[in-house]
mmCIF file of C-alpha atoms and ligand atoms in Angstrom:
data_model
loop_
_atom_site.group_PDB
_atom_site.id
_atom_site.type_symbol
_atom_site.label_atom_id
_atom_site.label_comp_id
_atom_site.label_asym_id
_atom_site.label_seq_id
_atom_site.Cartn_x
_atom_site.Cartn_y
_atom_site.Cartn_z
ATOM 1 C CA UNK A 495 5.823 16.303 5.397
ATOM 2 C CA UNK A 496 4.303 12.622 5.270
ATOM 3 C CA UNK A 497 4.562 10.305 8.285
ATOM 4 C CA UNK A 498 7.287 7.751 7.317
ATOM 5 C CA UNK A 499 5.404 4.723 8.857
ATOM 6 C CA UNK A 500 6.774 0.231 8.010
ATOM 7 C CA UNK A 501 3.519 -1.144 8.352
ATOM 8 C CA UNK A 502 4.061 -4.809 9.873
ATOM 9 C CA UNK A 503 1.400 -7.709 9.025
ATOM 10 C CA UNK A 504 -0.118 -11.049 8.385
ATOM 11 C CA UNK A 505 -2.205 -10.365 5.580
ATOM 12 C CA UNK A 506 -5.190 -11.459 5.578
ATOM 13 C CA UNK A 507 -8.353 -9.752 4.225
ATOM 14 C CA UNK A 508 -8.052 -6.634 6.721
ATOM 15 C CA UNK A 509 -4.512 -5.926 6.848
ATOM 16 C CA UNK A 510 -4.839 -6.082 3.075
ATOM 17 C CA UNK A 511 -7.423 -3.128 3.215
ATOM 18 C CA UNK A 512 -5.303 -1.376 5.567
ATOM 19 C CA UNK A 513 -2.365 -1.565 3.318
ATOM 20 C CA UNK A 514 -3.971 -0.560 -0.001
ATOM 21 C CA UNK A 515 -5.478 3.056 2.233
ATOM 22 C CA UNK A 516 -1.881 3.424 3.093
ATOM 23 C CA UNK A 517 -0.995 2.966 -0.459
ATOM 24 C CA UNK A 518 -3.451 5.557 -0.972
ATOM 25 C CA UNK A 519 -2.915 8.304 1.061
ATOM 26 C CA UNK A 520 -0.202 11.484 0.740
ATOM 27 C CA UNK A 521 0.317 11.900 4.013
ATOM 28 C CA UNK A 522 1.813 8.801 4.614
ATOM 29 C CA UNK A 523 5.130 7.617 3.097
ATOM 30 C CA UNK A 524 5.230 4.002 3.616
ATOM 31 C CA UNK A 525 8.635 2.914 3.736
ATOM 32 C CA UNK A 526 7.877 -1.006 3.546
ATOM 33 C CA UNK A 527 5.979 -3.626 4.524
ATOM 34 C CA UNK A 528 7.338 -6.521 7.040
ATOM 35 C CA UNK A 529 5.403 -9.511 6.454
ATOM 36 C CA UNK A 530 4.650 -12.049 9.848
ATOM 37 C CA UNK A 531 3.496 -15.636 10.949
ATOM 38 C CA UNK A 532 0.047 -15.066 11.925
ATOM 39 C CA UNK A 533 -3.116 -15.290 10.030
ATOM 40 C CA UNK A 534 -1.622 -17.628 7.621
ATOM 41 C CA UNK A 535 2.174 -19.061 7.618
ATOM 42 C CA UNK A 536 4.591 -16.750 6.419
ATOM 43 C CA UNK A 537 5.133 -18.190 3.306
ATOM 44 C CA UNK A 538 2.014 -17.143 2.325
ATOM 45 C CA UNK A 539 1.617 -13.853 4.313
ATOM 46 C CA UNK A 540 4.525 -12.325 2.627
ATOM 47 C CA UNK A 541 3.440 -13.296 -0.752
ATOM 48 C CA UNK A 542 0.063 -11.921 0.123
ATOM 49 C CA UNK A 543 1.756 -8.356 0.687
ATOM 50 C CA UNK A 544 3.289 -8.609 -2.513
ATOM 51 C CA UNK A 545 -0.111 -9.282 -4.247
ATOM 52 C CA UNK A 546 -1.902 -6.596 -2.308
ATOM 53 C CA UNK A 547 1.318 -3.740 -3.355
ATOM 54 C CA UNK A 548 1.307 -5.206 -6.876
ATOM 55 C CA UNK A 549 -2.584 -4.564 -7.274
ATOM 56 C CA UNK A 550 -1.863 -0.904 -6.226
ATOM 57 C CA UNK A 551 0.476 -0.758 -9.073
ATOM 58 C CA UNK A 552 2.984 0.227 -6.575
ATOM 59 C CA UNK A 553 6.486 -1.274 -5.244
ATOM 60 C CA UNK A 554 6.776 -1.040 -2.057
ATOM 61 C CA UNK A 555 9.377 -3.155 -0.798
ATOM 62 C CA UNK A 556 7.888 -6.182 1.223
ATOM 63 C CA UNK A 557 10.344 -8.193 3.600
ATOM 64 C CA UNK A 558 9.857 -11.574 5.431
ATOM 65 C CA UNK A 559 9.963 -11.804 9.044
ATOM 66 C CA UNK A 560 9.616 -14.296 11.615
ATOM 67 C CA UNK A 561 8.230 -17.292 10.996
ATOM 68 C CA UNK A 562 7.154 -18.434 14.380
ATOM 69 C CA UNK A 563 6.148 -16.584 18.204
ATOM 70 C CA UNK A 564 8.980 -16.356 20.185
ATOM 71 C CA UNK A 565 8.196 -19.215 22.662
ATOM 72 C CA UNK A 566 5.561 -20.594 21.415
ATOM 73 C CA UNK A 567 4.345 -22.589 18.648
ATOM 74 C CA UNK A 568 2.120 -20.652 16.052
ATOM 75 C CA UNK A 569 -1.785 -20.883 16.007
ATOM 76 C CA UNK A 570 -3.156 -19.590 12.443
ATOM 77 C CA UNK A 571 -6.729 -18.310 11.234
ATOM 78 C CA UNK A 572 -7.312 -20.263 8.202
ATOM 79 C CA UNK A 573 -11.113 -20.843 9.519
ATOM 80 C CA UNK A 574 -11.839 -16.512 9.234
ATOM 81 C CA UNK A 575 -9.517 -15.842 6.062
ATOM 82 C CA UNK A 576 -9.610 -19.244 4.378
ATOM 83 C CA UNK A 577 -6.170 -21.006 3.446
ATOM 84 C CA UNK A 578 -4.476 -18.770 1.151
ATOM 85 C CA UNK A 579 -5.076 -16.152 3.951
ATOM 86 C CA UNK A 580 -6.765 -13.696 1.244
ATOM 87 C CA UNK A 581 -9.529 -15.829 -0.011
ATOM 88 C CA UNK A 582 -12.664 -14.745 -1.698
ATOM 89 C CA UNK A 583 -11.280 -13.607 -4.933
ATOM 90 C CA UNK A 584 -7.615 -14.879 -6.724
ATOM 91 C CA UNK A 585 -4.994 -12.622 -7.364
ATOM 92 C CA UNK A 586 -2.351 -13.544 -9.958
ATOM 93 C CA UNK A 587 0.920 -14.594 -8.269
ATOM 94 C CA UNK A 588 3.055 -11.383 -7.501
ATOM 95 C CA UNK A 589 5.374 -10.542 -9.671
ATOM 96 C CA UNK A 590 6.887 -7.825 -7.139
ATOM 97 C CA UNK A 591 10.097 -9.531 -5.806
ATOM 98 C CA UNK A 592 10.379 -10.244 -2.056
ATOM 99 C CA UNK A 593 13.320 -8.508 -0.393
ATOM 100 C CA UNK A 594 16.337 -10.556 0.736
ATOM 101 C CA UNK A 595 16.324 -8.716 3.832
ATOM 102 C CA UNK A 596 14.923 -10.198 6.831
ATOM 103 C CA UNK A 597 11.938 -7.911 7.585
ATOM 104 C CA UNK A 598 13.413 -7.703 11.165
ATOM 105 C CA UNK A 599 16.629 -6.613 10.056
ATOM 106 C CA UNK A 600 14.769 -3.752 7.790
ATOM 107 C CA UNK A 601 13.228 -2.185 10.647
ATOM 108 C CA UNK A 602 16.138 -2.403 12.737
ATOM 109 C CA UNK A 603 17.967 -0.707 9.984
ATOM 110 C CA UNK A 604 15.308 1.725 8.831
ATOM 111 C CA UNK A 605 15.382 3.266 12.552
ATOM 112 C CA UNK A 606 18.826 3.315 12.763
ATOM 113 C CA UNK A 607 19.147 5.143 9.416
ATOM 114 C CA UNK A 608 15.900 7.813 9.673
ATOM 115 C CA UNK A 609 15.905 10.888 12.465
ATOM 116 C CA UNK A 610 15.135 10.206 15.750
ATOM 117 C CA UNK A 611 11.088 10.120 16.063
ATOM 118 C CA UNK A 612 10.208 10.159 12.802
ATOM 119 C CA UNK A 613 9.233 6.668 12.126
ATOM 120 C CA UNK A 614 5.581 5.207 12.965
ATOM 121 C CA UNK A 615 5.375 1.034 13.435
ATOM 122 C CA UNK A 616 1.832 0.262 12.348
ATOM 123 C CA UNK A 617 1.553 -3.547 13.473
ATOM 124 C CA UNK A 618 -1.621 -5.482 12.067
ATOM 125 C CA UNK A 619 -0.911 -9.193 13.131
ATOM 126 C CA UNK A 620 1.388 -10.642 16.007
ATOM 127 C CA UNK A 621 3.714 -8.790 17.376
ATOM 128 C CA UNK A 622 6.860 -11.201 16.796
ATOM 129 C CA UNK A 623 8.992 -9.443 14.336
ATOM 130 C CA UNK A 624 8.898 -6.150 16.593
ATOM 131 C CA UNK A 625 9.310 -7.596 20.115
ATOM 132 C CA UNK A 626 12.437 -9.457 18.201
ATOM 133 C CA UNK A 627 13.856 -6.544 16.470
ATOM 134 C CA UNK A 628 13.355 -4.268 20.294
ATOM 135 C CA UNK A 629 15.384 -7.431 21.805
ATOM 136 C CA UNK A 630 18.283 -7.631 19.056
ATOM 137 C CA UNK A 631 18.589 -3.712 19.078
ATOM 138 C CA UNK A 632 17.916 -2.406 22.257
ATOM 139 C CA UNK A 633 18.987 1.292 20.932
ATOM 140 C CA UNK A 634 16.140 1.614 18.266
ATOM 141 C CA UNK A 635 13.415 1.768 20.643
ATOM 142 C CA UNK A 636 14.128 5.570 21.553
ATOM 143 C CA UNK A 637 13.938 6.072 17.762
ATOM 144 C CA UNK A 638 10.488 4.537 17.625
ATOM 145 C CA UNK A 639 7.723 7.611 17.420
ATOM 146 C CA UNK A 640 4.799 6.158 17.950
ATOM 147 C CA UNK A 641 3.358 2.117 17.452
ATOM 148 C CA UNK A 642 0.254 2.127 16.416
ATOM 149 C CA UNK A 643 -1.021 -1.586 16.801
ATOM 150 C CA UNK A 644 -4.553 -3.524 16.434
ATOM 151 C CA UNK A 645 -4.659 -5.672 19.029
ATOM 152 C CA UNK A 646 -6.662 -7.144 22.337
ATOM 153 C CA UNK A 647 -10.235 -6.054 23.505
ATOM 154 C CA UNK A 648 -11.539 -4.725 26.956
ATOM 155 C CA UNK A 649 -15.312 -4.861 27.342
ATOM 156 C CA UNK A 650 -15.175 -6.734 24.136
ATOM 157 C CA UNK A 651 -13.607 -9.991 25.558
ATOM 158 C CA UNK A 652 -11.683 -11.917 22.781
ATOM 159 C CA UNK A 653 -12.328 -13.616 19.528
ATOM 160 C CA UNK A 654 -9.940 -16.260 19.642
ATOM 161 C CA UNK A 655 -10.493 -17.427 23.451
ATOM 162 C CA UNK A 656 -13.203 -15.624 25.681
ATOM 163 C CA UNK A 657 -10.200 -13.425 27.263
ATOM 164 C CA UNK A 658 -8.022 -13.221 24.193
ATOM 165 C CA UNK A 659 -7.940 -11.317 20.708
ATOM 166 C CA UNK A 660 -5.930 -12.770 18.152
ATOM 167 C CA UNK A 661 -2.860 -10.737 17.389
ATOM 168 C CA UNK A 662 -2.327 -10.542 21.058
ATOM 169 C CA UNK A 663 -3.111 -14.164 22.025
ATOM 170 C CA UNK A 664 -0.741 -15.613 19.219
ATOM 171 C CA UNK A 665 2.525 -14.122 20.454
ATOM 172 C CA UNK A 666 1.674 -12.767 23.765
ATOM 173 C CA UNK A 667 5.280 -12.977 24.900
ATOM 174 C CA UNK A 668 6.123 -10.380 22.254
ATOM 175 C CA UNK A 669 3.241 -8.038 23.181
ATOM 176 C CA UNK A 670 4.172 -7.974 26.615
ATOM 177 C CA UNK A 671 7.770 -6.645 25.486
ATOM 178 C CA UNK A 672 5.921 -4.121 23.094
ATOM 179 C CA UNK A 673 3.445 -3.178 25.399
ATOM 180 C CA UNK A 674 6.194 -2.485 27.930
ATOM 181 C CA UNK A 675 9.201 -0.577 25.247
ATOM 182 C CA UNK A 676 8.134 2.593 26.777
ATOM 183 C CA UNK A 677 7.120 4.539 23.639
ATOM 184 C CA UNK A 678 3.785 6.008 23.042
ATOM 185 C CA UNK A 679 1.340 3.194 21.783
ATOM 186 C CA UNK A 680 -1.915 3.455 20.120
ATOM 187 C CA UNK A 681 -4.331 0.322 20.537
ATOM 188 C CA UNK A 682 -7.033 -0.233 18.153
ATOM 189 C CA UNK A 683 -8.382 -3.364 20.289
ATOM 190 C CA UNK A 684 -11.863 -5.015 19.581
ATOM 191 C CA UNK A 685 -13.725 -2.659 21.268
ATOM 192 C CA UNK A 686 -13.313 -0.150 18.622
ATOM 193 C CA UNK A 687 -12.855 -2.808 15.581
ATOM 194 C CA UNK A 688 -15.919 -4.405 16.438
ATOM 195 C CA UNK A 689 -17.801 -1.265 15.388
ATOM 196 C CA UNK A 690 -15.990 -0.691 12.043
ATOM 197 C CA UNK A 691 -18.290 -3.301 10.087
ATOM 198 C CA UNK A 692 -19.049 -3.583 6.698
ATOM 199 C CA UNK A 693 -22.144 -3.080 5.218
ATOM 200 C CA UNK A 694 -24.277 -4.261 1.843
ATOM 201 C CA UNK A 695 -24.518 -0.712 0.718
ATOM 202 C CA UNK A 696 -20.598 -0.284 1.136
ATOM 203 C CA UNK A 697 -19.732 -3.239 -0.459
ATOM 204 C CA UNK A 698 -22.172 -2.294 -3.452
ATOM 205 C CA UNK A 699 -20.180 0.759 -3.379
ATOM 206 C CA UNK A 700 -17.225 -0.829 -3.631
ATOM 207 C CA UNK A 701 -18.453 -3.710 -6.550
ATOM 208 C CA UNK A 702 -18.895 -0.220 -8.225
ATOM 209 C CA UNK A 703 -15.230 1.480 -7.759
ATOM 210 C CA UNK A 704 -13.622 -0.854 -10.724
ATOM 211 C CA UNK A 705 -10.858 -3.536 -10.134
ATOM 212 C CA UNK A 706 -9.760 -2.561 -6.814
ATOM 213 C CA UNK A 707 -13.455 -1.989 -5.419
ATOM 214 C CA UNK A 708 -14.165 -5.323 -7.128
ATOM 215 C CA UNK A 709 -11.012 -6.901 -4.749
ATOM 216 C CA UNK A 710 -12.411 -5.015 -1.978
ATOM 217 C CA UNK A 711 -15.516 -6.103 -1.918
ATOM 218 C CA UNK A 712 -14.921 -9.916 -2.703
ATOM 219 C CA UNK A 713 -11.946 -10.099 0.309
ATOM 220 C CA UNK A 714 -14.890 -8.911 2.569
ATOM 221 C CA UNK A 715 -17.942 -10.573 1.081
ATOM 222 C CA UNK A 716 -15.708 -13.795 2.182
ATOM 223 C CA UNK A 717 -14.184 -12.526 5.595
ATOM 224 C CA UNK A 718 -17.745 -11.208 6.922
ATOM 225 C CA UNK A 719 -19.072 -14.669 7.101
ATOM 226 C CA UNK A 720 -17.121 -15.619 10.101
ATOM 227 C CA UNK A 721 -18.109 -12.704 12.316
ATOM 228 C CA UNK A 722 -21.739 -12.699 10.712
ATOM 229 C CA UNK A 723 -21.798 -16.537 11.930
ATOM 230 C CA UNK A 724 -20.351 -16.119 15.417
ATOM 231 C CA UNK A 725 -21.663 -12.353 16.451
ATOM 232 C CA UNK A 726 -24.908 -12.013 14.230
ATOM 233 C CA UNK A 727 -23.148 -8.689 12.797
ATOM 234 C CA UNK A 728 -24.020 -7.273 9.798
ATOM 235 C CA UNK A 729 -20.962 -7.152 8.234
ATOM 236 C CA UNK A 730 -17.370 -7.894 8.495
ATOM 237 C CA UNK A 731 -15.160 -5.641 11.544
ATOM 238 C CA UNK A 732 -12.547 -3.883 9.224
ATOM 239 C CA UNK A 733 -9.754 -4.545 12.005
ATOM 240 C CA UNK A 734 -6.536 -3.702 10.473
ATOM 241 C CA UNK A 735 -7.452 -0.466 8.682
ATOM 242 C CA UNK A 736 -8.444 0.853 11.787
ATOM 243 C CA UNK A 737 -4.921 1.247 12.532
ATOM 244 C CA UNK A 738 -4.462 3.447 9.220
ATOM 245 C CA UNK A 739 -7.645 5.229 9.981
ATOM 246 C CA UNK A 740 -6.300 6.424 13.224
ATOM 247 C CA UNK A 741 -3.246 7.917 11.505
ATOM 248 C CA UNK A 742 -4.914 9.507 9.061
ATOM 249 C CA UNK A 743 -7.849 10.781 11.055
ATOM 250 C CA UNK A 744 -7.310 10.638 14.512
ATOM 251 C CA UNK A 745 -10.834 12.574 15.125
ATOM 252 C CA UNK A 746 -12.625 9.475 14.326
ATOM 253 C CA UNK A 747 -11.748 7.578 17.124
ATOM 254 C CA UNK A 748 -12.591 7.927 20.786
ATOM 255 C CA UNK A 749 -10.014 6.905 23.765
ATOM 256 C CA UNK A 750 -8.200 6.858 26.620
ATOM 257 C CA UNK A 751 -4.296 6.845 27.449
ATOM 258 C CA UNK A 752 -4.702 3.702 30.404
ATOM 259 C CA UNK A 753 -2.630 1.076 31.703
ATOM 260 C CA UNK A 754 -2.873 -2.058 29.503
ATOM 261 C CA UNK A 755 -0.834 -5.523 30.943
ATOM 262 C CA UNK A 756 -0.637 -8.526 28.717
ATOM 263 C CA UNK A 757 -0.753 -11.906 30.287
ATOM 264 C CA UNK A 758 1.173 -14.358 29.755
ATOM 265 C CA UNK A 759 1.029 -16.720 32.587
ATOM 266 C CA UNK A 760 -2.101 -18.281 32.784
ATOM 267 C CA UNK A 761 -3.200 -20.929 29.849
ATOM 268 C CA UNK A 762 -6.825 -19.692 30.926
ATOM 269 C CA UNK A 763 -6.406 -15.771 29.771
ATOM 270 C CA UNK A 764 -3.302 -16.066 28.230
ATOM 271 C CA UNK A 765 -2.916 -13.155 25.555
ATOM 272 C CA UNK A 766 -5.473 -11.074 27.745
ATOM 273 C CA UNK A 767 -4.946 -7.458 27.688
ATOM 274 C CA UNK A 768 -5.810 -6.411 30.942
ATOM 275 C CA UNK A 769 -6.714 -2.911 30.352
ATOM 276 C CA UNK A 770 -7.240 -0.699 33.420
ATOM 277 C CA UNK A 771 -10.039 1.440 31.329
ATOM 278 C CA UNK A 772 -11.467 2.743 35.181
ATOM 279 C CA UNK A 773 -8.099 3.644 36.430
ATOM 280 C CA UNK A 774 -8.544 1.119 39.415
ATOM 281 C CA UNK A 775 -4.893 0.434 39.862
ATOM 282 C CA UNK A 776 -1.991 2.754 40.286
ATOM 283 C CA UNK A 777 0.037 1.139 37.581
ATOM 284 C CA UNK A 778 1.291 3.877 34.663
ATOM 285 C CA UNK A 779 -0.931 5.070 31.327
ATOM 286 C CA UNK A 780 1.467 3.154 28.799
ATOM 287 C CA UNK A 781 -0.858 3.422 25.752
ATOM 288 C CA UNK A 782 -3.906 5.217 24.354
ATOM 289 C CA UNK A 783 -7.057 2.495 24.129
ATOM 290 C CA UNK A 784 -9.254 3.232 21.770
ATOM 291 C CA UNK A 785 -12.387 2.643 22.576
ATOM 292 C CA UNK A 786 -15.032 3.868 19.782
ATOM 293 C CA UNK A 787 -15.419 4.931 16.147
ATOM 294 C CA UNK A 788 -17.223 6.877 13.923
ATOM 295 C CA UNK A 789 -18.192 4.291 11.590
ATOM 296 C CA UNK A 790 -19.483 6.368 8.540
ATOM 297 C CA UNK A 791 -16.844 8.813 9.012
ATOM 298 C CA UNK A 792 -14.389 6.176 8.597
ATOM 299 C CA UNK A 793 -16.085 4.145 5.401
ATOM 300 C CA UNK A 794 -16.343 7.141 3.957
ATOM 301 C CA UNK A 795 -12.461 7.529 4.402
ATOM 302 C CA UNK A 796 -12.001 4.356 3.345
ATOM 303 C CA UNK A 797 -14.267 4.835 -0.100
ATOM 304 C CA UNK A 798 -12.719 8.373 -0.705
ATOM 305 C CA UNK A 799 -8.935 6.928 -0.610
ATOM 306 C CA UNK A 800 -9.992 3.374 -2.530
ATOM 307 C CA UNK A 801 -11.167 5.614 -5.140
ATOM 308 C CA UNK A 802 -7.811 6.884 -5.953
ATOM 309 C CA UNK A 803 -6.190 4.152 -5.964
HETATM 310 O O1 RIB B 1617 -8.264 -10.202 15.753
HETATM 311 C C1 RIB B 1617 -8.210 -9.517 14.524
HETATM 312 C C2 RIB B 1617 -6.800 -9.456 14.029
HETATM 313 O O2 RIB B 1617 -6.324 -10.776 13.814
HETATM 314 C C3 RIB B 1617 -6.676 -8.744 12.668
HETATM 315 O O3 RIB B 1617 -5.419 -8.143 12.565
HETATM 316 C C4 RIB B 1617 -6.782 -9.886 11.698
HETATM 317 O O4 RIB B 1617 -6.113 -9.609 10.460
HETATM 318 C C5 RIB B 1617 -6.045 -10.971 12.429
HETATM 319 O O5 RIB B 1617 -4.646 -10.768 12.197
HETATM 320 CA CA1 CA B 1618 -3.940 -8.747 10.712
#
C-alpha cells in the first residue's frame, strides 16, 4: 500500500526536486500539493508547483495557501533562488489549473475524509498553512500520522540569522504550534541537509538524463552558488528532498527522537530550534532530529527515481 502523503511547499529549486522524487516513486501516493508564502510570494510559489507537476507530465492537484506568517510579516529568499523562485532555467507557464480550494482547507478536508493515521504532511517551506489548518480544526491533528518537515539546525547554527534556519525563522509562531501538535515529527534540519550537496559529477549525470535531468541540473547549477559563496561547499545542500528521502529510505539517515523548542521570543534567536541533542533537560522527545546522511546513498536515490520520471 503507498503512503498517502500532501506535500506542503514554497517552491523553490529544492522543494522542486523533492516534489518531482515524489512524483517518482510507487510507494508514495501523493494526494496534492499545498503551495506557501516563503521562498518566493505565493503567487509565484503556487505557480511554481504547477510547473514542476506539469514537467512530470502528471496532475497532481496543487492548492494555494497562506499568503503571509501568522503574526508576522513575510521575509522571502529571492537572493538563494532568484525572483521567480525557480531560476536557472524557464519553464513554460503551467498549463495545470490551480485548485479553487484553499490549500488549508484541502488538508483539513483530506484528513477528515482518509482513515485515521494514514496521511503523512511532508512540509518543505514555512510552516503557516499547517499551524493554521491545526488551529481551525483542532480534531485533525489525531488523524495526522506522521509530519515529516525540513526545518532548523543544531550544531549547524542557521542560514538565515546565526541561530535561525529559514523555514523555521520565517513563521516561527507556526512551528512552535507544529512542533508542539503532539504527533510524531521527523526533522530534516541543517545538520543533515548540509551534507546532502551536489556535486559536478551528479549534475553531469543529470545534464545526461534528458529533459528532466536537463531541469535538474540547471535549478541546481543556479541554487549552488549561494551556499558555494557563503560556506565554500562544493555544491548545492539538496534541503527539501531530504524530506522525501527519509520516507522513502529511512536507512539513509542517522538520528535521534530529542526535545526540540522553537523560539519565538527573542528578536536575537528568534526561529531557533533549540534542540536538546544531549538530553540535558528533562523536557519530552517530541520529534526525531536527524542528524546525518548517507550522501551517495541518497544521490543515487535521487538519480535512480529522476530516471523514471
Ligand atoms: O533553509 C532551507 C529551506 O528554506 C529549504 O526548504 C529551502 O527551499 C527554503 O525553503
Ligand atoms: Ca522549501
Amino acid at each position: 500500500m503507498a503512503q498517502k502523503i500532501i506535500i506542503d511547499t514554497d517552491p523553490g529549486q529544492d522543494d522542486a526536486v523533492a516534489i518531482l522524487l515524489a512524483l517518482a516513486s510507487r510507494e508514495i501516493d501523493l494526494l496534492g500539493i499545498t503551495a506557501v508564502a516563503g521562498n518566493v510570494p505565493l503567487d509565484l510559489t503556487q505557480r511554481n508547483a504547477r510547473q514542476v507537476v506539469e514537467l512530470a507530465g502528471r496532475v497532481t492537484p496543487v492548492f494555494a495557501g497562506c499568503d503571509a506568517p501568522l503574526a508576522r510579516p513575510l521575509v522571502t529568499a529571492e537572493h538563494v533562488h532568484g525572483k521567480t523562485g525557480l531560476d536557472g532555467i524557464a519553464l513554460p507557464e503551467p498549463g495545470l489549473p490551480l485548485q479553487s480550494q484553499h490549500g488549508v482547507d484541502f488538508i483539513i478536508e483530506t484528513l477528515r475524509r482518509e482513515a485515521p493515521d494514514s496521511v503523512t504532511l511532508c512540509a518543505l517551506g514555512p510552516l503557516t498553512n499547517i499551524a493554521t489548518a491545526f488551529e481551525r480544526a483542532p480534531d485533525i491533528v489525531e488523524r495526522v500520522q506522521r509530519i515529516v518537515l525540513m526545518g532548523g539546525g543544531c550544531f549547524e547554527g542557521g542560514n538565515i540569522t546565526p541561530a535561525a534556519e529559514f523555514n523555521i525563522y520565517v513563521d516561527p509562531e507556526a512551528a512552535k504550534i507544529v512542533f508542539g501538535c503532539g504527533r510524531p515529527i521527523t526533522v530534516l534540519p541543517l545538520d543533515a541537509t548540509h551534507k546532502a550537496l551536489t556535486s559536478r559529477d551528479w549534475i553531469a549525470t543529470m545534464r545526461g538524463m534528458g529533459r528532466i535531468g536537463e531541469v535538474v541540473a540547471s535549478w541546481t547549477d543556479f541554487f549552488e552558488r549561494f551556499d558555494v559563496a557563503k560556506y565554500g561547499s562544493e555544491g548545492a545542500p539538496l534541503h527539501d528532498p531530504c524530506v522525501i528521502a527519509w520516507l522513502l529510505r529511512p536507512e539513509l539517515f542517522k538520528g535521534r527522537e530529542i526535545n526540540v523548542e522553537i523560539e519565538t521570543g527573542s528578536e536575537l534567536t528568534l526561529g531557533m530550534t533549540v534542540a536538546d541533542w544531549w538530553g540535558v533537560t528533562d523536557r519530552p522527545a517530541n520529534a526525531l532530529f536527524i542528524g546525518d546522511v548517507d550522501r551517495d546513498g541518497f544521490f543515487d536515490l535521487l538519480t535512480e527515481r529522476i530516471g523514471r520520471l
